[in-house]
Coordinates of C-alpha atoms in Angstrom, one line a residue:
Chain A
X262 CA 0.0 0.0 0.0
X263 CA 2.7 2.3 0.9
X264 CA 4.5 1.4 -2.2
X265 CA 1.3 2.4 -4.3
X266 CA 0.7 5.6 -2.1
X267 CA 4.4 6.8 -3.3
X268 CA 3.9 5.8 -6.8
X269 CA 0.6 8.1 -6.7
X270 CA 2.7 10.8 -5.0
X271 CA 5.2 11.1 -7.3
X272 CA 3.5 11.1 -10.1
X273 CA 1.2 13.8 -8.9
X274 CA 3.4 15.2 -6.2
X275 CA 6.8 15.7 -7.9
X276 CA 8.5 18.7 -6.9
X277 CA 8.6 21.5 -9.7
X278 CA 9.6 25.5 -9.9
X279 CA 6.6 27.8 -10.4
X280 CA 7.7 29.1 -13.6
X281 CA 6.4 26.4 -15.7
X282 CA 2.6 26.9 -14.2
X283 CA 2.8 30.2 -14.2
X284 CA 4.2 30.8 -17.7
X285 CA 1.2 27.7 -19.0
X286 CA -1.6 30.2 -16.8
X287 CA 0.0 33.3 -18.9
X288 CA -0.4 31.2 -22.3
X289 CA -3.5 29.3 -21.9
X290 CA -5.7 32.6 -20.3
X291 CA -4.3 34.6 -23.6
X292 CA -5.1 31.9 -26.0
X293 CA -8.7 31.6 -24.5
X294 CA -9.4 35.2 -24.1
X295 CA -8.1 35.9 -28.1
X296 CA -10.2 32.8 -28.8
X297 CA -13.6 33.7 -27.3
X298 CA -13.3 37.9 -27.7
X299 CA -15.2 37.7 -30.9
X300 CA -18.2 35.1 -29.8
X301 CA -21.3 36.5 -28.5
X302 CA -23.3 34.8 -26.0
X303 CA -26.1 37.0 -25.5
X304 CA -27.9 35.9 -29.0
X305 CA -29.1 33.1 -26.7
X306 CA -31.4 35.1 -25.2
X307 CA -33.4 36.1 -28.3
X308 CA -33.9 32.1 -29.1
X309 CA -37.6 30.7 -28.3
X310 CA -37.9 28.7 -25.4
X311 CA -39.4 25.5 -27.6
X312 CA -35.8 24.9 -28.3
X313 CA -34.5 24.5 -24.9
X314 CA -33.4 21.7 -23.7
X315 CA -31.7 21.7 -20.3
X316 CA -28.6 20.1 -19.4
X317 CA -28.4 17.8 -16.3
X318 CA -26.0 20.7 -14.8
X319 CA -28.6 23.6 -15.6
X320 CA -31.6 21.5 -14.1
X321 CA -30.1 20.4 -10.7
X322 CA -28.5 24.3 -10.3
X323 CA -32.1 25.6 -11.9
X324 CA -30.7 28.1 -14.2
X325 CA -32.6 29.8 -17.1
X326 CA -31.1 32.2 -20.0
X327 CA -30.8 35.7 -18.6
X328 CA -31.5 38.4 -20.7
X329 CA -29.7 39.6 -23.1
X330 CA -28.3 42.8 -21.1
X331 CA -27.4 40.4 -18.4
X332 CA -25.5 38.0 -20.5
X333 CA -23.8 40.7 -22.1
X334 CA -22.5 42.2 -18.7
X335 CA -21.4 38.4 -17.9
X336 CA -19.8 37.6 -20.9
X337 CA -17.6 41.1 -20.3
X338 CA -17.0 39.9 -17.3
X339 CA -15.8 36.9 -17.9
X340 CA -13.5 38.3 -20.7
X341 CA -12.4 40.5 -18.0
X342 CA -11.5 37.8 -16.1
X343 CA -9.7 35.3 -18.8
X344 CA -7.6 38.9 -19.5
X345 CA -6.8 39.3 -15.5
X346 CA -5.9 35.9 -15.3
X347 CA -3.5 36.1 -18.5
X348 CA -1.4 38.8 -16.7
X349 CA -2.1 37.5 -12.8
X350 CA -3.7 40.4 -11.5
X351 CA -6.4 39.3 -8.3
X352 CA -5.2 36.0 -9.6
X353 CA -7.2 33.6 -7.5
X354 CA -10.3 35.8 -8.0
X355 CA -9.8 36.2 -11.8
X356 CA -9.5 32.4 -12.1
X357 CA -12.2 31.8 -10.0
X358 CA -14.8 34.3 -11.8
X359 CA -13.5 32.4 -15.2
X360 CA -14.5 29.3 -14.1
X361 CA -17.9 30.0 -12.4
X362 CA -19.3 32.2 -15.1
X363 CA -17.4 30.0 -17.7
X364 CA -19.7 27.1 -16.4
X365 CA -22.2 29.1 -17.4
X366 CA -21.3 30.6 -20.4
X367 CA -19.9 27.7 -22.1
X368 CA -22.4 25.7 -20.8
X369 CA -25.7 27.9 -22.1
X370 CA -25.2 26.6 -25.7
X371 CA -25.5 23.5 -25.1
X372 CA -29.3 23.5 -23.4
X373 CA -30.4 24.6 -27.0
X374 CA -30.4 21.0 -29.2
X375 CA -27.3 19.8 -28.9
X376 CA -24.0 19.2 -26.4
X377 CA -20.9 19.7 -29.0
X378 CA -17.6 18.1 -27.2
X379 CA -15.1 20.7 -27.9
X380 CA -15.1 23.2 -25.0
X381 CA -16.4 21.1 -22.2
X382 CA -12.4 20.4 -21.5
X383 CA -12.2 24.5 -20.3
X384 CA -14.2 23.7 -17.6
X385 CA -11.9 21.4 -16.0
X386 CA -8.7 23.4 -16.9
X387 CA -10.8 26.3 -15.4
X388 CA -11.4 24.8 -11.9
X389 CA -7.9 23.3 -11.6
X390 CA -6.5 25.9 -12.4
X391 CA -8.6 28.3 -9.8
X392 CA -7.3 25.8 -7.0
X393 CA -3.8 26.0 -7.9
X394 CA -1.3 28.8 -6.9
X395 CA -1.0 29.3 -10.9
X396 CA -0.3 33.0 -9.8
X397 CA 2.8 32.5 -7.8
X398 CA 5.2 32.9 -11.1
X399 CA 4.8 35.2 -13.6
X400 CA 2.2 37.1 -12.5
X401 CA 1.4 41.2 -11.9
X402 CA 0.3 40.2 -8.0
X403 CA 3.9 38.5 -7.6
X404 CA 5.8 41.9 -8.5
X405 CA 3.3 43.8 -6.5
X406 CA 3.7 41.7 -3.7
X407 CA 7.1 41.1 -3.9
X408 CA 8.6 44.0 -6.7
X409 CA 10.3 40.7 -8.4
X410 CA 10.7 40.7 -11.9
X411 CA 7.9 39.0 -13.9
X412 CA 9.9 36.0 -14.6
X413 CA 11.0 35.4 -11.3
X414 CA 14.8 35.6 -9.8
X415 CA 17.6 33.0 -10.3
X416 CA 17.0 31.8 -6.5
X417 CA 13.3 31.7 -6.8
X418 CA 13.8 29.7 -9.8
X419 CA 15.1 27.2 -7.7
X420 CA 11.9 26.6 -5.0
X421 CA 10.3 23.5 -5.9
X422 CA 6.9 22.6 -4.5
X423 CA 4.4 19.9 -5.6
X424 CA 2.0 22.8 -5.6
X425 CA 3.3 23.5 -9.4
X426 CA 3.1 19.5 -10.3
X427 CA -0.3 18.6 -9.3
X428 CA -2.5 21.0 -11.9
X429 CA -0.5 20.4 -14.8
X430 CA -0.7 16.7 -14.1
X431 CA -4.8 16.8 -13.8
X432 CA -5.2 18.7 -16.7
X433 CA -3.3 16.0 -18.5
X434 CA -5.7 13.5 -16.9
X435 CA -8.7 15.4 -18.1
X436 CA -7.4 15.7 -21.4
X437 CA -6.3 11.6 -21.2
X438 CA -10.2 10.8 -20.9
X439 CA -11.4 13.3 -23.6
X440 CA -9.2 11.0 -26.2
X441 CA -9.5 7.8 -24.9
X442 CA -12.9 8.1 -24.4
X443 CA -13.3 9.3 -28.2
X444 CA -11.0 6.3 -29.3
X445 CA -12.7 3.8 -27.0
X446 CA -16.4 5.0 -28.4
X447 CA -15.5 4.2 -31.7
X448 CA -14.2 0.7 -30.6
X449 CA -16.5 -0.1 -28.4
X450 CA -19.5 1.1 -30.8
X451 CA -17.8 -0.2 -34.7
X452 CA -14.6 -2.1 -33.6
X453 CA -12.6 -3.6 -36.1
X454 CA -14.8 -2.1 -38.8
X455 CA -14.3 2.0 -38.1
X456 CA -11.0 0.8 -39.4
X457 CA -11.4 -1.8 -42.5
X458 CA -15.0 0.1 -43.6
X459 CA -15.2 3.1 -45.5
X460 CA -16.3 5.2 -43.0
X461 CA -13.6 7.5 -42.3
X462 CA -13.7 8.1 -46.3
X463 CA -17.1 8.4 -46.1
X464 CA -16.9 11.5 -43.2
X465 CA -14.1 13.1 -45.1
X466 CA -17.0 13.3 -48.3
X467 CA -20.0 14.0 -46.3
X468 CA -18.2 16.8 -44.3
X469 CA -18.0 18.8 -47.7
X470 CA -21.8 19.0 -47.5
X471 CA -22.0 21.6 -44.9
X472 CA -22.6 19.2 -42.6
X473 CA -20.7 20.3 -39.7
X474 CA -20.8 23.3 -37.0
X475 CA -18.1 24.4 -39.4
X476 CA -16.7 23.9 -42.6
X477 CA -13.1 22.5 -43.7
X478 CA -10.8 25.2 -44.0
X479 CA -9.5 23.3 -47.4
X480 CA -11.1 21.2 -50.0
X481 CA -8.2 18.4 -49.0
X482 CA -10.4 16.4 -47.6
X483 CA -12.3 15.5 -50.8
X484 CA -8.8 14.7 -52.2
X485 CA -8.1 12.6 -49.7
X486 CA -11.2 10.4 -49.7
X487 CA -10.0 9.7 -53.3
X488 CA -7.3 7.0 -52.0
X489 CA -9.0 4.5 -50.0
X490 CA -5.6 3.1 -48.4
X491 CA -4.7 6.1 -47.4
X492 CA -8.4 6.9 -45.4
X493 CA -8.0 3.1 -43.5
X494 CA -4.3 3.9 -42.7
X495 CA -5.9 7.6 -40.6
X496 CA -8.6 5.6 -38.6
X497 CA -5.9 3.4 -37.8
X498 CA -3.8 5.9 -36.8
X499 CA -6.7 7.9 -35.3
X500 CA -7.6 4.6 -32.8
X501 CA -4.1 3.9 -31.6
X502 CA -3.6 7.8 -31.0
X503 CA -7.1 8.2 -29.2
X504 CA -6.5 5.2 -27.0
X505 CA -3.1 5.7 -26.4
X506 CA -3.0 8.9 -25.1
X507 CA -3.2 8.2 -22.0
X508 CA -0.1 6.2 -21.9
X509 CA 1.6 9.9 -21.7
X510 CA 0.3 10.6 -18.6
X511 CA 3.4 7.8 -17.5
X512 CA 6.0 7.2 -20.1
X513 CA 7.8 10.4 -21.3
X514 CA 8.2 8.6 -24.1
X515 CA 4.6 8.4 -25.3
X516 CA 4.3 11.5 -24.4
X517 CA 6.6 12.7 -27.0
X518 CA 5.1 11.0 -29.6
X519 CA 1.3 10.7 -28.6
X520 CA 1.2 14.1 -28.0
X521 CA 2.0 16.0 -31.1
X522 CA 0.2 13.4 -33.0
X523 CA -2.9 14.1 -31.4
X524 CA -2.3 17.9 -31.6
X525 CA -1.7 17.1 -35.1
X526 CA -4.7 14.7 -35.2
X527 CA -6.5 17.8 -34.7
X528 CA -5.2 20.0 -36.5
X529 CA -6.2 17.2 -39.4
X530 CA -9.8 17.7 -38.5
X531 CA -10.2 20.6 -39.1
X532 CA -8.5 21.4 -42.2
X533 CA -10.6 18.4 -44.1
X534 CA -13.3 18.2 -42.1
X535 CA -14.1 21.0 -40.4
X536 CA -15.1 20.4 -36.8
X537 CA -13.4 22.5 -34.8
X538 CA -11.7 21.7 -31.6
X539 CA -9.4 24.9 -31.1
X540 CA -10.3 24.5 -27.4
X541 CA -8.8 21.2 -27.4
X542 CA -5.1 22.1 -29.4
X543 CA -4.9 24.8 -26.7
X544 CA -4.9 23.2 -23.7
X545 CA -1.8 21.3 -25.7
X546 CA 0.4 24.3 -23.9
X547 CA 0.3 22.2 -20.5
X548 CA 2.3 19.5 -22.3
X549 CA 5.1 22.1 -23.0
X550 CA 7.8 22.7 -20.5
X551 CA 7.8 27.0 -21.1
X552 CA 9.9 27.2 -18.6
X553 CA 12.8 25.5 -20.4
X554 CA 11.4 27.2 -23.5
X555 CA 11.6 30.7 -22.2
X556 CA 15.2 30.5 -20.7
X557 CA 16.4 28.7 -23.9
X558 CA 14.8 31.9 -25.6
X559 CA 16.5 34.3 -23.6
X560 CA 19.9 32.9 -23.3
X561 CA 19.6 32.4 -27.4
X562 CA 18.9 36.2 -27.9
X563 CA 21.4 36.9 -25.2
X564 CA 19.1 39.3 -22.6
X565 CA 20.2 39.4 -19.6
X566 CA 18.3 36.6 -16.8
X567 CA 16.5 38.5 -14.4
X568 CA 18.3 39.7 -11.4
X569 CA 19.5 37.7 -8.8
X570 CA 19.5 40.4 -5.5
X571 CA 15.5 39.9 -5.0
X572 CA 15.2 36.4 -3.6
Chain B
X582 CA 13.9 2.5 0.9
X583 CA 14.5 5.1 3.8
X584 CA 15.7 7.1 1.2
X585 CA 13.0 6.7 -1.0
X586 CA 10.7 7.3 1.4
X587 CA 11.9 10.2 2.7
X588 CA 12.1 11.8 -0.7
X589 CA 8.0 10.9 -0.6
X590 CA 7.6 12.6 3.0
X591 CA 9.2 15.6 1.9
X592 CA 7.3 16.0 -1.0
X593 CA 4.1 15.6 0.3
X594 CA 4.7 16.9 3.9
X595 CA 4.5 20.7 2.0
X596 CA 0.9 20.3 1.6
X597 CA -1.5 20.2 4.5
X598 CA -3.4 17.0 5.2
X599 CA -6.7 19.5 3.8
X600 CA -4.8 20.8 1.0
X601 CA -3.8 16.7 -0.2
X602 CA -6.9 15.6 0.3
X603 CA -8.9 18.3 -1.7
X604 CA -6.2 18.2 -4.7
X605 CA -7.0 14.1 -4.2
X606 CA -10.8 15.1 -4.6
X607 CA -10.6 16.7 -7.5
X608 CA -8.6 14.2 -9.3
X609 CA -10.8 11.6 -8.1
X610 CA -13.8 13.4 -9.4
X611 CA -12.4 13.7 -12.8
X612 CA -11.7 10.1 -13.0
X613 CA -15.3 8.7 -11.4
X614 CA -17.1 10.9 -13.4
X615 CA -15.3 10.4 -16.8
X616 CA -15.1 6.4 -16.0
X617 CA -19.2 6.8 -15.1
X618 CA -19.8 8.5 -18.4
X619 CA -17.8 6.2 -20.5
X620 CA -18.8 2.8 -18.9
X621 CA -23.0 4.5 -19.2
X622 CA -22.4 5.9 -22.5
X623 CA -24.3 8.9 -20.7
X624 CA -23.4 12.8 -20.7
X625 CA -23.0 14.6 -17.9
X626 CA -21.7 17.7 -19.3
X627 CA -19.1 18.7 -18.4
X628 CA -18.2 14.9 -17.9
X629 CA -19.1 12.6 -21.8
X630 CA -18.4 9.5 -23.3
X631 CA -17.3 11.7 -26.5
X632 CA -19.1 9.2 -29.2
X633 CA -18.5 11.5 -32.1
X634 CA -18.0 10.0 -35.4
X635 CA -17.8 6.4 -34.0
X636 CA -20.2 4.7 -36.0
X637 CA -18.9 2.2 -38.9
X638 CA -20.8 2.2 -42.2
X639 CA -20.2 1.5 -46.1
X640 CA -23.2 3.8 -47.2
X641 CA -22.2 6.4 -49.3
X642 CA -24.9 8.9 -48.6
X643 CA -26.0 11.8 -46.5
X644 CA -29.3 12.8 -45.2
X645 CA -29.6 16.0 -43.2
X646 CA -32.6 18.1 -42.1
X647 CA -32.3 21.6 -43.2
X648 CA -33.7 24.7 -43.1
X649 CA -34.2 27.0 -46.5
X650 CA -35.5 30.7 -46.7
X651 CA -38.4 31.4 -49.0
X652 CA -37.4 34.8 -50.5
X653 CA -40.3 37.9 -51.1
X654 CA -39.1 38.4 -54.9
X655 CA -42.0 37.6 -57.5
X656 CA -40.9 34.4 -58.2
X657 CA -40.4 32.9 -55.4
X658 CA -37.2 31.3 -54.9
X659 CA -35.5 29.2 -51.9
X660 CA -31.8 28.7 -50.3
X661 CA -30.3 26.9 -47.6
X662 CA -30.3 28.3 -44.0
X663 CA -26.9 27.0 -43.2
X664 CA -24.8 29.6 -43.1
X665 CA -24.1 30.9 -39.0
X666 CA -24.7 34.5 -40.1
X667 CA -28.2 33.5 -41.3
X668 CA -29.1 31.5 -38.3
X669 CA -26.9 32.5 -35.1
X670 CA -26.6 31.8 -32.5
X671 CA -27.7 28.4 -33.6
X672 CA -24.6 26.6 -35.4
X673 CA -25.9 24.5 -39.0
X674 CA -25.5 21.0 -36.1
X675 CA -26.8 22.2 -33.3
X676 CA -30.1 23.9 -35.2
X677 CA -30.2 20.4 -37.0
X678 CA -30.7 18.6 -33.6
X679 CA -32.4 20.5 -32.2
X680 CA -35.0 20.9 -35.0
X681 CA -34.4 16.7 -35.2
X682 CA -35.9 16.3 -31.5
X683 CA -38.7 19.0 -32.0
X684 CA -39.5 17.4 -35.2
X685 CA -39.7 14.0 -33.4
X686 CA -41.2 15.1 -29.7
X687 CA -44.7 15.7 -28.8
X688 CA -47.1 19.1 -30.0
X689 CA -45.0 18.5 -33.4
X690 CA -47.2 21.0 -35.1
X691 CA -47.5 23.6 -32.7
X692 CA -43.2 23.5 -31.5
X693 CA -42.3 23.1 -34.7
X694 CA -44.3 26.0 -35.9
X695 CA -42.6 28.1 -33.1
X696 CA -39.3 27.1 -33.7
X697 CA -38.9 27.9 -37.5
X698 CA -40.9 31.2 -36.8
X699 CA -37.9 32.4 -34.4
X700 CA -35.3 31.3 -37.2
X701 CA -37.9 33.4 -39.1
X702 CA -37.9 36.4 -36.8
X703 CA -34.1 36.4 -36.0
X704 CA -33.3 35.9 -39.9
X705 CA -35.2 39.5 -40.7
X706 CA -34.0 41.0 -36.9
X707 CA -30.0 40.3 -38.3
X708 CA -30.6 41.3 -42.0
X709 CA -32.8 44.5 -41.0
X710 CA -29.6 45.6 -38.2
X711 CA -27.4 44.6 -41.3
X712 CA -25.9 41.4 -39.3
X713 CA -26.0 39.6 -43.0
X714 CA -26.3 40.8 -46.8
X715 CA -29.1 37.7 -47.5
X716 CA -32.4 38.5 -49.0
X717 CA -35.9 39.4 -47.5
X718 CA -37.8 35.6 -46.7
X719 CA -41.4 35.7 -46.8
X720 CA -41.2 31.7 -45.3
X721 CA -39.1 28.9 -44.2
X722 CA -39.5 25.5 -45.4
X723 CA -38.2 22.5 -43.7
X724 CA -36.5 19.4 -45.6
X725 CA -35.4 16.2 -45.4
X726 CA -32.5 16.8 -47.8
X727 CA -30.8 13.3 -49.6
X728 CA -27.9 12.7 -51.4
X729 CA -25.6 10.1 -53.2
X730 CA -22.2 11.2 -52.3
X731 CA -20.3 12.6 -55.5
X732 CA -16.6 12.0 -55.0
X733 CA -15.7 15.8 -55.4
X734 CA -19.0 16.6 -53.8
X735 CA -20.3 18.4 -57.3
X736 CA -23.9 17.8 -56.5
X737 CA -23.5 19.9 -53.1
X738 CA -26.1 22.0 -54.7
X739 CA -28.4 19.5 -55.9
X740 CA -29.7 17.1 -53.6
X741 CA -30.8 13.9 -55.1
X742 CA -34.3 14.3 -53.4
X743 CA -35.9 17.2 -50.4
X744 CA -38.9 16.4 -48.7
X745 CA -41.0 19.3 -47.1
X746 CA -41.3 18.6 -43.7
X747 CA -43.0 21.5 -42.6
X748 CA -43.5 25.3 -43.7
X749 CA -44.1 28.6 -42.0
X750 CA -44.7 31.9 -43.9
X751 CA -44.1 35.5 -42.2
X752 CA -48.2 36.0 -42.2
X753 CA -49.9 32.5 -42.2
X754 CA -50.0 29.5 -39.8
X755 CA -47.4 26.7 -40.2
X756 CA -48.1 23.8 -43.0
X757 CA -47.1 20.3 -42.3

């Protein structure tokens, strides 16, 4: 048991320096702000009420659309928050308002016909992320509490805590389940034939019928779909990375491969077929140590590291 | 062994006994409720058993509901309401779906003529505050729309057969 209990502690638990959170928390909050600044959620208020259809969350917590003045005034402030969170300013309130008014802003669309799968993964990044101490690197509270650079000194670079482990870690758990479960669906559901049919062919033809919440940004797709072999090679590929993703949660190897494949998996979909998961390639910054990035970048342009006399 | 564990004291001696066990919460929670969706095939949004796409079939052929505007000119023409600028904040899916359940719930006649008369209202509401460039409608018609799948999808405009569903018009009642 004890041995088991150490396992689970290290792989959660492990010792890391705040930068890496902190720069992922600067990233992710900037990616998702630019992302969402043009969408409107207040149009849901003008829609007729025959068309709602409650989720299970909406029904137990008894929420309705609010008007359109109010969901303008909680989509600003929900912006307002993914911004304050980018920079870390009230960083445990920002992250906090993104995720409660994120559950419900997200969440809205998705009473009205039907659930689409791409940003459900937010809401989970969200409340990790507003029970971490994401702001403790990085961040505009850290120089105001502590007039540090934004990047940290050299000796706080060196504190370790499991603190800066532990939400990286769970968002790559979340993320695990969203692909296996989307690999393991179409095994469980088609098995060996989602592979040796022609139905990856057959999605790659249909999707240039404006099927989709959005179209293919190319007509590959349809060029694609004209070599069979090449269509059963991709759902092969597409099963082993779906249901293997999780194997990255525990072999640094896998993670080196799984990852960008299923980054580039989705990247895939989108170009010839359309369905957008932008959400989804996102939260693809957690699997990128920054930290090691950023310092690379700075000693490669040659500006100076960030002082050392404010420990 | 001492050594190892330690290592495993020191690193989880930094968090208080409350602090480990809420962080061990929340991960549990993720991986009850992901395994309870996936092992129901249920949704639980946020929580899902993410079943897109996972069919297997060898039929090459689509059919979609869709909507199409009736325009005012003098002879009368129709266009497909897929487009998000014509129909926002529905997206082409989710107003299929969601026209799919109404379609096949109770009160058919009666939802289904409220429905399309809101695509109907918000249609003219985003033309008239210049949201979209498309024409006046004086109706929507609903379809089962049919095709054979071209290989460079060259029919996209021509469905091999439509079948009117349903039909509302900006003065009249709904038709079935």
């Amino acid at each position: 048991m004890e041995w088991l209990r150490m396992k689970w502690d290290r792989l959660w638990f492990e010792p890391a320096p705040p930068q890496n959170l902190g720069l992922c928390r600067v990233i992710f909050f900037g990616a998702v702000l630019l992302f969402y600044l043009p969408k409107d959620f207040s149009g849901w208020a003008t829609v007729a009420e025959v068309f709602w259809r409650p989720l299970a969350l909406f029904r137990w917590l008894h929420l309705k659309t609010f008007s359109q003045e109010h969901l303008e005034i909680m989509q600003l402030a929900w912006k307002t928050a993914l911004a304050l969170s980018c920079i870390g300013l009230l960083t445990r309130l920002s992250v906090a308002a993104s995720f409660v008014l994120g559950i419900y802003l997200l969440g809205l669309p998705h009473n009205f016909g039907k659930v689409h799968h791409a940003d459900a993964i937010l809401i989970f990044v969200f409340g990790i992320m507003a029970i971490s101490h994401c702001g403790d690197s990085c961040s505009l509270d850290r120089i105001l509490r502590n007039k540090t650079s934004f990047i940290a000194s050299r000796a706080k670079r060196t504190l370790r805590s499991a603190e800066y482990t532990w939400p990286i870690r769970t968002i790559w758990l979340a993320m695990a389940f969203v692909f296996f479960a989307a690999g393991w669906s179409k095994i469980r559901q088609s098995g060996m034939a989602w592979i040796t049919s022609d139905q990856l062919r057959i999605f790659l033809l249909q999707h240039n019928y404006y099927l989709s919440d959005s179209d293919p940004l190319t007509s590959w797709g349809l060029v694609v779909a004209q070599y069979p072999g090449i269509c059963h090679l991709l759902a092969a590929a597409t099963i082993v990375i779906e249901t293997s993703y999780p194997l990255a949660l525990f072999s640094r190897s896998a993670r080196r491969i799984v990852v960008p494949a299923a980054f580039l998996m989705l990247v895939a979909i989108r170009v010839l077929m359309g369905p957008g998961f932008e959400v989804l390639m996102i939260c693809h910054i957690f699997w990128v140590p920054w930290n090691r990035v950023f310092y690379r970048l700075i000693r490669a342009s040659k500006i100076p590291a960030p002082s050392t006399q404010q420990a | 062994m001492n050594l190892r564990v330690s290592r495993h004291l020191k690193r989880t001696n930094e968090l208080s006994r409350a602090r480990y066990f809420i962080i061990n919460t929340v991960i549990g929670i993720i991986v009850a409720g992901s395994l309870f969706d996936i092992a129901t095939r249920r949704e639980h949004w946020p929580f899902s058993y993410y079943d897109l796409y996972s069919g297997a079939s060898n039929e090459y052929s689509l059919t979609l509901l869709r909507l199409y505007g009736v325009t005012e000119s003098e002879t009368p023409g129709e266009f497909p309401l897929y487009s998000f600028r014509y129909i926002q904040p529905f997206d082409n899916a989710r107003l299929r779906f969601a026209l799919d359940t109404i379609d096949a719930g109770p009160n058919r006649y009666d939802r289904l003529s409220e429905a399309l008369r809101d695509c109907l209202r918000r249609y003219e509401a985003l033309r008239v505050s210049g949201r979209h460039d498309g024409p006046p409608l004086r109706g929507i018609r609903f379809y089962r729309v049919y095709w054979r799948l071209d290989p460079w999808a060259r029919n996209l405009d021509f469905p091999d057969r439509k079948d009117l569903l349903f039909e509302i018009s900006q003065s009249g009642k709904g038709r079935s």
